[in-house]
Short mmCIF file of C-alpha atoms in Angstrom, two decimals:
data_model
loop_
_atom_site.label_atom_id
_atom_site.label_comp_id
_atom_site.label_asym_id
_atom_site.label_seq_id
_atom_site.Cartn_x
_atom_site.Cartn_y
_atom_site.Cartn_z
CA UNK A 18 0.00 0.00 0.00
CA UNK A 19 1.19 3.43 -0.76
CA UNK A 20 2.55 5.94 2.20
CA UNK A 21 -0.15 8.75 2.45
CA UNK A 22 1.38 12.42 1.09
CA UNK A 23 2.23 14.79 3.13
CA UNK A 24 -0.61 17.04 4.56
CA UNK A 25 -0.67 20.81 4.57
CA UNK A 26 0.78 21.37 7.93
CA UNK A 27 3.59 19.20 7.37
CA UNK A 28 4.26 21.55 4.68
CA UNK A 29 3.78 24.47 6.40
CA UNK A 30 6.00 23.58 9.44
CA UNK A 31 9.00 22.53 7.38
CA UNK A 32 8.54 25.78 4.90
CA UNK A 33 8.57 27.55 8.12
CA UNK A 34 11.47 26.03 9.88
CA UNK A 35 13.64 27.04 7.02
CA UNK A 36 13.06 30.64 6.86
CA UNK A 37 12.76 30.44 2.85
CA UNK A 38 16.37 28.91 2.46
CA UNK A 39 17.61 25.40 1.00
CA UNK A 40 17.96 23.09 4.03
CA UNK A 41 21.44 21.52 2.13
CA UNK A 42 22.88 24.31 0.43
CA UNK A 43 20.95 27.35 2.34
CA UNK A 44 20.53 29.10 -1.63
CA UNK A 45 17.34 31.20 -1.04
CA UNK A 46 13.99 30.87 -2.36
CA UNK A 47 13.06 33.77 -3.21
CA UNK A 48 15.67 33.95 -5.64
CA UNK A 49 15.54 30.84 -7.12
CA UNK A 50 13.86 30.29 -10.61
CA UNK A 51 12.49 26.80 -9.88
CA UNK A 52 10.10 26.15 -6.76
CA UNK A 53 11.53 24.46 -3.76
CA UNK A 54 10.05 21.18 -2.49
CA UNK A 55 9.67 19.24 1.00
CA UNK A 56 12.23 16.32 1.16
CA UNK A 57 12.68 13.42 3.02
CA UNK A 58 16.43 13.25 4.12
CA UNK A 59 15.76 9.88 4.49
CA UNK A 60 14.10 8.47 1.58
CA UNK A 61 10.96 6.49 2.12
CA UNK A 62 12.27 4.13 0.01
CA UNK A 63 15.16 3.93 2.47
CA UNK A 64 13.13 3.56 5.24
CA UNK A 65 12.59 7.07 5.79
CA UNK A 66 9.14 8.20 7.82
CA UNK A 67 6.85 11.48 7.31
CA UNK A 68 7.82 12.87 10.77
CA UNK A 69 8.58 16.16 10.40
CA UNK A 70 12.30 15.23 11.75
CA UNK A 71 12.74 13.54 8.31
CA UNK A 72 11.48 16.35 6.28
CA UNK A 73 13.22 19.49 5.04
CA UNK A 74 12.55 22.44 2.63
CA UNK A 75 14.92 21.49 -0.64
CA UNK A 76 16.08 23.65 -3.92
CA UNK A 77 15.27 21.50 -7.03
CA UNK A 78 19.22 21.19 -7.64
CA UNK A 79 19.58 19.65 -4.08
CA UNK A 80 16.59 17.52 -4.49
CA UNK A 81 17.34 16.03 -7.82
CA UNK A 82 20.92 15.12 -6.84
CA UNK A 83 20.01 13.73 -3.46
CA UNK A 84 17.00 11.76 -5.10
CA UNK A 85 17.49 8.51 -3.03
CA UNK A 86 20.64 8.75 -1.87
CA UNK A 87 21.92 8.92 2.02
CA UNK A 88 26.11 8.02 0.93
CA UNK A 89 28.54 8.50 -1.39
CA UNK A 90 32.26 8.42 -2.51
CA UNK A 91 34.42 10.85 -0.65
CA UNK A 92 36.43 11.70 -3.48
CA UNK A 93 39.68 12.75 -1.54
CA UNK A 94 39.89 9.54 0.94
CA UNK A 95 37.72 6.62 -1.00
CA UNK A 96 35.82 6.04 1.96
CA UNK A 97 32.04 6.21 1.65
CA UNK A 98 30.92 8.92 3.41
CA UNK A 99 26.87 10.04 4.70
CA UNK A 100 25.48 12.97 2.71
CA UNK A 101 25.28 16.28 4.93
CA UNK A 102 21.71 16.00 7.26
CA UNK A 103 20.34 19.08 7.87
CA UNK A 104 18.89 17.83 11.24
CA UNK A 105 22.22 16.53 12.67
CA UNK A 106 24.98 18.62 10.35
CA UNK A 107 25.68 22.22 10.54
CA UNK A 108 27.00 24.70 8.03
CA UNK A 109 30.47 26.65 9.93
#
C-alpha cells in the first residue's frame, strides 16, 4: 500500500522552519527560478518516515541530486561517506 502524502501542515511547518532557504545548500527561495520542495532526508524508500524530523525544505538542484541517496564516494579519501543531514549537520 502506498505511504499517504504529506498534509498541509507538514508543509507548512518545514517551509517555516527554514526561513525560505535550502535546508542543504541554504541558496534562497526567493531567488531561485524553480520552486523548492519538501524532502525526506531519508528516503521512504530507504526507510525514511513522514515525521517532520525527516522532512526538510529542498532547492530543485539539491533535491534532484540527493533523489534517493543517504552516501557516497568521498572523493579525496575513498571512503564512503553520509550525505550532509540538515537535522544533525551544521554549516560553519
Amino acid at each position: 500500500m502506498a505511504e499517504p502524502r504529506l498534509n498541509a501542515q507538514q508543509r507548512e511547518a518545514v517551509t517555516r522552519r527554514a526561513h525560505g532557504c535550502c535546508e542543504y545548500c541554504l541558496s534562497q527561495e526567493l531567488y531561485s527560478p524553480d520552486p523548492f520542495s519538501v524532502e525526506h532526508i531519508i528516503p521512504l524508500a530507504r526507510g525514511g518516515t513522514h515525521d517532520l524530523e525527516n522532512l526538510a525544505w529542498s532547492c530543485q538542484g539539491c533535491n534532484s541530486r540527493k533523489y534517493v541517496t543517504i552516501e557516497a564516494l568521498d572523493p579525496v579519501t575513498g571512503e564512503t561517506v553520509p550525505l550532509y543531514h540538515p537535522r544533525r549537520d551544521r554549516w560553519f
